[in-house]
One Martini backbone bead per residue (centre of mass of N, CA, C, O) as a GRO file, in nm:
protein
   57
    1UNK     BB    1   2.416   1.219  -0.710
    2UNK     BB    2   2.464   0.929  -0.606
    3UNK     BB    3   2.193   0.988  -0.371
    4UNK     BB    4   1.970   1.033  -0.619
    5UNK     BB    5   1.952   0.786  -0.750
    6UNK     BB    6   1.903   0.599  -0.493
    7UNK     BB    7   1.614   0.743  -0.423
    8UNK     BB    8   1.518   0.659  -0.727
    9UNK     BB    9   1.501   0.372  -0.699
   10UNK     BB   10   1.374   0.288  -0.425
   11UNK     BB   11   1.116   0.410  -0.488
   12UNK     BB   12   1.047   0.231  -0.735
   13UNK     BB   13   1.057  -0.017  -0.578
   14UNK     BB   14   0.814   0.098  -0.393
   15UNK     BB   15   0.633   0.104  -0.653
   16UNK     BB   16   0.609  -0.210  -0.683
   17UNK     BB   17   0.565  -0.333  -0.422
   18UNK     BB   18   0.288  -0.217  -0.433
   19UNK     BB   19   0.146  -0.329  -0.661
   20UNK     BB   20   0.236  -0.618  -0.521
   21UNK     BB   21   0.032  -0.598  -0.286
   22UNK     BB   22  -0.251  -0.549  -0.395
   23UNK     BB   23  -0.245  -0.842  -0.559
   24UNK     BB   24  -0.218  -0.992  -0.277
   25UNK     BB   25  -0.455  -0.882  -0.177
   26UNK     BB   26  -0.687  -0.995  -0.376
   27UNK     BB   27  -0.609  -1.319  -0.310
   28UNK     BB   28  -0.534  -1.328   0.028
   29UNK     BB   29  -0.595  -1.071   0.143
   30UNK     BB   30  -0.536  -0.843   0.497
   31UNK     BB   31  -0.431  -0.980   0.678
   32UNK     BB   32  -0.177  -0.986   0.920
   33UNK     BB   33  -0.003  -1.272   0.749
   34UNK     BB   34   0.005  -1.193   0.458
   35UNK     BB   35   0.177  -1.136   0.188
   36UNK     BB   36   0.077  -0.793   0.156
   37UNK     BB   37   0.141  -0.756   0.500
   38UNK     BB   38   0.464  -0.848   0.433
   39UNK     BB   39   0.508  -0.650   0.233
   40UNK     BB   40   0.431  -0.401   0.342
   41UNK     BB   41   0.657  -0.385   0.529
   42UNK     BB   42   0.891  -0.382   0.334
   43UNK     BB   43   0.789  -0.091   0.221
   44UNK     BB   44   0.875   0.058   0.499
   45UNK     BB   45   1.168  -0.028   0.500
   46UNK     BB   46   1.240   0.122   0.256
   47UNK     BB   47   1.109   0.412   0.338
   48UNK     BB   48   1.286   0.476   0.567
   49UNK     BB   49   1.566   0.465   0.420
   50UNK     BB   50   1.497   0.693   0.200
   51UNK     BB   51   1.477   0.886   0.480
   52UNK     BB   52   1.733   0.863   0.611
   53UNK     BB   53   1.916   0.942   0.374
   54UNK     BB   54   1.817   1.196   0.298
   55UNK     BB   55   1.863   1.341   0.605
   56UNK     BB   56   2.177   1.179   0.716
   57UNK     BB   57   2.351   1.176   0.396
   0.00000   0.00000   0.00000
């Protein structure tokens, strides 16, 4: 039960920070050191960490 609640928290988190991706691409641009892709970034290793737990935990 404490697995799927954090499994389900993560998500969420990874859910708004896609959002606020968005919205950093749409002010800096796609670079590839701008702010939308270094969050693009931390929420790949939020998804990697999110299956990690599904898989391994």
């Amino acid at each position: 039960m404490e697995k799927e609640r954090i499994i389900e928290r993560l998500n969420d988190v990874r859910f708004e920070m896609m959002k606020l991706e968005n919205e950093l691409f749409e002010i800096y641009g796609v670079e590839p050191k701008s702010p939308g892709a270094i969050l693009s970034d931390a929420s790949c290793i939020v998804a990697t960490l999110t299956e990690d737990i599904k898989t391994h935990y």
